[in-house]
């Protein structure tokens, strides 16, 4: 399939054995030849930015993997990372808006400064499926996951639907929310959010 040959799937995890466990799944779905995996600590935002914007540094195979089409997370919650993605910039924003990493690596200032903004192409899709409370202020009556690891009902909508001001003090919305629905898991009746947003600015 000509279309599929231009698509590359990259699995990201910080556990060394994850890639080996995923190989049978990839082969079963016929995507093992266009699938790769990397070991990456998603809590380190500068490292995440380096991978997303310079993927050839971290991937085993060089090639045209720089155009990110979709960021997909299922039953994985990292609020700091989600906020970083939600506040990402686009490549056409002026240099004064996109901070450059001008500080020397290892300096005390650099270590305590927030990472430079993530830059994503327009049209990038973020898709998330995760445990979510059924309504605002609802209780979470399950042992797993813990309530602190469960999304509030409108948490993703408020995060990705926020209006931001740019360098010219113009308000704009960076993401268009395409889907924001609830579903139930098949075993315990826990509510899951099915959320999709598309980068528009």
mmCIF file of C-alpha atoms in Angstrom:
data_model
loop_
_atom_site.group_PDB
_atom_site.id
_atom_site.type_symbol
_atom_site.label_atom_id
_atom_site.label_comp_id
_atom_site.label_asym_id
_atom_site.label_seq_id
_atom_site.Cartn_x
_atom_site.Cartn_y
_atom_site.Cartn_z
ATOM 1 C CA UNK A 1 0.000 0.000 0.000
ATOM 2 C CA UNK A 2 1.628 3.220 -1.189
ATOM 3 C CA UNK A 3 -0.026 5.342 1.482
ATOM 4 C CA UNK A 4 1.078 3.066 4.327
ATOM 5 C CA UNK A 5 4.701 3.083 3.194
ATOM 6 C CA UNK A 6 4.866 6.814 3.957
ATOM 7 C CA UNK A 7 3.611 6.297 7.524
ATOM 8 C CA UNK A 8 5.853 5.255 10.389
ATOM 9 C CA UNK A 9 4.576 4.255 13.835
ATOM 10 C CA UNK A 10 6.833 4.956 16.819
ATOM 11 C CA UNK A 11 6.128 3.404 20.206
ATOM 12 C CA UNK A 12 7.534 5.343 23.152
ATOM 13 C CA UNK A 13 8.184 3.878 26.584
ATOM 14 C CA UNK A 14 10.691 4.152 29.400
ATOM 15 C CA UNK A 15 10.794 0.403 30.134
ATOM 16 C CA UNK A 16 13.474 -1.611 28.369
ATOM 17 C CA UNK A 17 11.305 -4.690 27.796
ATOM 18 C CA UNK A 18 8.361 -2.905 26.185
ATOM 19 C CA UNK A 19 9.570 -3.126 22.603
ATOM 20 C CA UNK A 20 10.136 -6.875 22.826
ATOM 21 C CA UNK A 21 6.616 -7.427 24.201
ATOM 22 C CA UNK A 22 5.084 -5.315 21.418
ATOM 23 C CA UNK A 23 6.720 -7.126 18.477
ATOM 24 C CA UNK A 24 4.101 -9.951 18.341
ATOM 25 C CA UNK A 25 1.306 -7.358 18.395
ATOM 26 C CA UNK A 26 2.862 -5.397 15.537
ATOM 27 C CA UNK A 27 3.369 -8.558 13.474
ATOM 28 C CA UNK A 28 -0.213 -9.689 14.117
ATOM 29 C CA UNK A 29 -1.488 -6.393 12.712
ATOM 30 C CA UNK A 30 0.939 -6.400 9.790
ATOM 31 C CA UNK A 31 2.730 -3.192 10.744
ATOM 32 C CA UNK A 32 6.029 -4.565 12.067
ATOM 33 C CA UNK A 33 7.904 -3.284 8.992
ATOM 34 C CA UNK A 34 6.742 0.299 9.566
ATOM 35 C CA UNK A 35 6.928 0.294 13.363
ATOM 36 C CA UNK A 36 9.805 1.330 15.561
ATOM 37 C CA UNK A 37 10.257 1.864 19.281
ATOM 38 C CA UNK A 38 12.400 4.150 21.378
ATOM 39 C CA UNK A 39 13.335 4.347 25.027
ATOM 40 C CA UNK A 40 12.346 7.795 26.235
ATOM 41 C CA UNK A 41 11.578 9.344 29.627
ATOM 42 C CA UNK A 42 8.392 11.326 28.986
ATOM 43 C CA UNK A 43 8.837 13.193 32.270
ATOM 44 C CA UNK A 44 11.868 14.999 30.832
ATOM 45 C CA UNK A 45 10.268 17.606 28.589
ATOM 46 C CA UNK A 46 13.511 18.857 26.970
ATOM 47 C CA UNK A 47 14.219 15.254 25.886
ATOM 48 C CA UNK A 48 10.663 14.930 24.570
ATOM 49 C CA UNK A 49 11.096 18.155 22.599
ATOM 50 C CA UNK A 50 14.400 16.931 21.166
ATOM 51 C CA UNK A 51 12.762 13.717 19.980
ATOM 52 C CA UNK A 52 9.672 15.342 18.480
ATOM 53 C CA UNK A 53 11.657 18.024 16.673
ATOM 54 C CA UNK A 54 14.809 16.022 15.859
ATOM 55 C CA UNK A 55 13.608 12.408 15.712
ATOM 56 C CA UNK A 56 16.537 11.126 13.654
ATOM 57 C CA UNK A 57 18.772 11.612 16.698
ATOM 58 C CA UNK A 58 16.911 9.012 18.709
ATOM 59 C CA UNK A 59 15.472 6.603 16.160
ATOM 60 C CA UNK A 60 17.417 3.605 14.994
ATOM 61 C CA UNK A 61 16.614 4.252 11.346
ATOM 62 C CA UNK A 62 17.182 7.606 9.653
ATOM 63 C CA UNK A 63 14.434 8.699 7.361
ATOM 64 C CA UNK A 64 11.489 11.017 6.837
ATOM 65 C CA UNK A 65 9.997 10.665 10.319
ATOM 66 C CA UNK A 66 9.967 14.401 11.167
ATOM 67 C CA UNK A 67 6.334 15.077 10.198
ATOM 68 C CA UNK A 68 4.237 14.144 13.202
ATOM 69 C CA UNK A 69 0.707 13.219 12.174
ATOM 70 C CA UNK A 70 -0.756 11.881 15.406
ATOM 71 C CA UNK A 71 0.128 11.583 19.089
ATOM 72 C CA UNK A 72 -1.877 8.732 20.598
ATOM 73 C CA UNK A 73 -2.086 7.739 24.264
ATOM 74 C CA UNK A 74 -4.243 4.960 25.680
ATOM 75 C CA UNK A 75 -4.632 4.554 29.450
ATOM 76 C CA UNK A 76 -1.566 6.709 30.002
ATOM 77 C CA UNK A 77 -1.717 10.004 31.895
ATOM 78 C CA UNK A 78 1.087 12.518 32.221
ATOM 79 C CA UNK A 79 -0.485 15.896 32.940
ATOM 80 C CA UNK A 80 2.763 17.836 32.606
ATOM 81 C CA UNK A 81 3.360 16.334 29.165
ATOM 82 C CA UNK A 82 -0.236 16.946 28.044
ATOM 83 C CA UNK A 83 0.017 20.593 29.062
ATOM 84 C CA UNK A 84 3.309 20.885 27.161
ATOM 85 C CA UNK A 85 1.674 19.443 24.025
ATOM 86 C CA UNK A 86 -1.462 21.572 24.408
ATOM 87 C CA UNK A 87 0.639 24.732 24.575
ATOM 88 C CA UNK A 88 2.814 23.778 21.602
ATOM 89 C CA UNK A 89 3.620 26.301 18.898
ATOM 90 C CA UNK A 90 3.640 26.026 15.129
ATOM 91 C CA UNK A 91 6.624 26.385 12.843
ATOM 92 C CA UNK A 92 5.249 29.576 11.276
ATOM 93 C CA UNK A 93 5.203 31.530 14.550
ATOM 94 C CA UNK A 94 7.781 34.337 14.800
ATOM 95 C CA UNK A 95 11.133 33.667 16.470
ATOM 96 C CA UNK A 96 10.224 36.033 19.317
ATOM 97 C CA UNK A 97 7.376 33.692 20.209
ATOM 98 C CA UNK A 98 9.319 30.440 19.996
ATOM 99 C CA UNK A 99 12.103 30.535 22.551
ATOM 100 C CA UNK A 100 15.441 29.147 21.449
ATOM 101 C CA UNK A 101 17.646 26.953 23.589
ATOM 102 C CA UNK A 102 20.412 29.536 23.898
ATOM 103 C CA UNK A 103 21.498 28.641 27.408
ATOM 104 C CA UNK A 104 24.527 26.418 27.745
ATOM 105 C CA UNK A 105 23.627 22.842 28.625
ATOM 106 C CA UNK A 106 24.431 21.992 32.221
ATOM 107 C CA UNK A 107 24.300 25.576 33.480
ATOM 108 C CA UNK A 108 22.285 26.222 36.629
ATOM 109 C CA UNK A 109 19.973 28.616 34.775
ATOM 110 C CA UNK A 110 19.318 26.108 32.021
ATOM 111 C CA UNK A 111 18.555 23.302 34.459
ATOM 112 C CA UNK A 112 15.875 25.333 36.247
ATOM 113 C CA UNK A 113 14.394 27.114 33.251
ATOM 114 C CA UNK A 114 11.229 25.809 31.598
ATOM 115 C CA UNK A 115 11.890 23.939 28.346
ATOM 116 C CA UNK A 116 11.572 25.749 25.062
ATOM 117 C CA UNK A 117 8.108 25.366 23.517
ATOM 118 C CA UNK A 118 7.338 22.250 21.543
ATOM 119 C CA UNK A 119 6.747 22.919 17.846
ATOM 120 C CA UNK A 120 4.202 20.756 16.006
ATOM 121 C CA UNK A 121 2.883 20.920 12.437
ATOM 122 C CA UNK A 122 -0.588 22.285 11.780
ATOM 123 C CA UNK A 123 -3.043 19.425 11.488
ATOM 124 C CA UNK A 124 -1.334 17.289 14.143
ATOM 125 C CA UNK A 125 -3.878 15.043 15.864
ATOM 126 C CA UNK A 126 -3.854 14.277 19.582
ATOM 127 C CA UNK A 127 -5.969 11.239 20.500
ATOM 128 C CA UNK A 128 -6.408 10.123 24.104
ATOM 129 C CA UNK A 129 -8.321 7.250 25.673
ATOM 130 C CA UNK A 130 -8.099 7.249 29.453
ATOM 131 C CA UNK A 131 -10.099 6.778 32.629
ATOM 132 C CA UNK A 132 -12.324 9.783 33.265
ATOM 133 C CA UNK A 133 -14.987 10.785 35.751
ATOM 134 C CA UNK A 134 -18.489 10.636 34.242
ATOM 135 C CA UNK A 135 -19.363 14.202 35.209
ATOM 136 C CA UNK A 136 -17.845 17.229 36.879
ATOM 137 C CA UNK A 137 -17.416 16.719 40.618
ATOM 138 C CA UNK A 138 -18.256 12.999 40.450
ATOM 139 C CA UNK A 139 -16.681 10.481 42.795
ATOM 140 C CA UNK A 140 -14.415 7.671 41.559
ATOM 141 C CA UNK A 141 -15.576 4.456 43.205
ATOM 142 C CA UNK A 142 -12.878 2.123 41.906
ATOM 143 C CA UNK A 143 -9.619 0.920 43.423
ATOM 144 C CA UNK A 144 -7.748 1.090 40.138
ATOM 145 C CA UNK A 145 -6.597 3.461 38.928
ATOM 146 C CA UNK A 146 -6.303 5.835 41.854
ATOM 147 C CA UNK A 147 -8.479 8.929 41.678
ATOM 148 C CA UNK A 148 -5.408 11.134 41.239
ATOM 149 C CA UNK A 149 -4.701 9.275 37.983
ATOM 150 C CA UNK A 150 -8.220 9.814 36.634
ATOM 151 C CA UNK A 151 -9.164 12.736 34.415
ATOM 152 C CA UNK A 152 -11.877 15.149 35.438
ATOM 153 C CA UNK A 153 -14.757 15.215 32.969
ATOM 154 C CA UNK A 154 -13.811 18.480 31.239
ATOM 155 C CA UNK A 155 -10.085 18.462 32.005
ATOM 156 C CA UNK A 156 -8.915 17.763 28.445
ATOM 157 C CA UNK A 157 -11.487 20.094 26.907
ATOM 158 C CA UNK A 158 -10.353 22.931 29.159
ATOM 159 C CA UNK A 159 -6.701 22.176 28.458
ATOM 160 C CA UNK A 160 -6.839 21.867 24.661
ATOM 161 C CA UNK A 161 -9.705 24.328 24.202
ATOM 162 C CA UNK A 162 -7.995 27.177 26.023
ATOM 163 C CA UNK A 163 -7.527 30.431 24.131
ATOM 164 C CA UNK A 164 -3.940 31.692 24.121
ATOM 165 C CA UNK A 165 -2.479 35.102 23.320
ATOM 166 C CA UNK A 166 0.408 35.302 20.863
ATOM 167 C CA UNK A 167 3.249 37.827 20.540
ATOM 168 C CA UNK A 168 0.883 40.347 18.911
ATOM 169 C CA UNK A 169 -1.635 40.024 21.767
ATOM 170 C CA UNK A 170 -4.101 38.339 19.414
ATOM 171 C CA UNK A 171 -6.235 35.663 21.025
ATOM 172 C CA UNK A 172 -6.400 32.348 19.255
ATOM 173 C CA UNK A 173 -7.300 28.760 19.928
ATOM 174 C CA UNK A 174 -4.474 26.339 19.177
ATOM 175 C CA UNK A 175 -6.626 23.188 18.962
ATOM 176 C CA UNK A 176 -9.976 22.218 17.486
ATOM 177 C CA UNK A 177 -11.738 19.607 19.599
ATOM 178 C CA UNK A 178 -13.017 16.916 17.253
ATOM 179 C CA UNK A 179 -14.288 14.334 19.751
ATOM 180 C CA UNK A 180 -14.992 14.445 23.478
ATOM 181 C CA UNK A 181 -17.106 11.412 24.374
ATOM 182 C CA UNK A 182 -17.391 8.924 27.198
ATOM 183 C CA UNK A 183 -17.407 5.137 26.945
ATOM 184 C CA UNK A 184 -17.259 2.238 29.398
ATOM 185 C CA UNK A 185 -14.546 -0.371 29.729
ATOM 186 C CA UNK A 186 -15.619 -3.950 29.120
ATOM 187 C CA UNK A 187 -14.903 -5.396 32.545
ATOM 188 C CA UNK A 188 -15.556 -3.083 35.503
ATOM 189 C CA UNK A 189 -17.830 -0.390 34.097
ATOM 190 C CA UNK A 190 -15.278 2.356 34.510
ATOM 191 C CA UNK A 191 -15.787 5.433 32.359
ATOM 192 C CA UNK A 192 -13.210 6.246 29.695
ATOM 193 C CA UNK A 193 -12.875 9.434 27.713
ATOM 194 C CA UNK A 194 -12.413 9.230 23.941
ATOM 195 C CA UNK A 195 -10.812 12.569 23.108
ATOM 196 C CA UNK A 196 -9.447 13.863 19.812
ATOM 197 C CA UNK A 197 -8.100 17.347 19.058
ATOM 198 C CA UNK A 198 -6.546 18.772 15.891
ATOM 199 C CA UNK A 199 -3.898 21.527 15.881
ATOM 200 C CA UNK A 200 -5.187 24.581 14.024
ATOM 201 C CA UNK A 201 -2.824 27.320 15.206
#
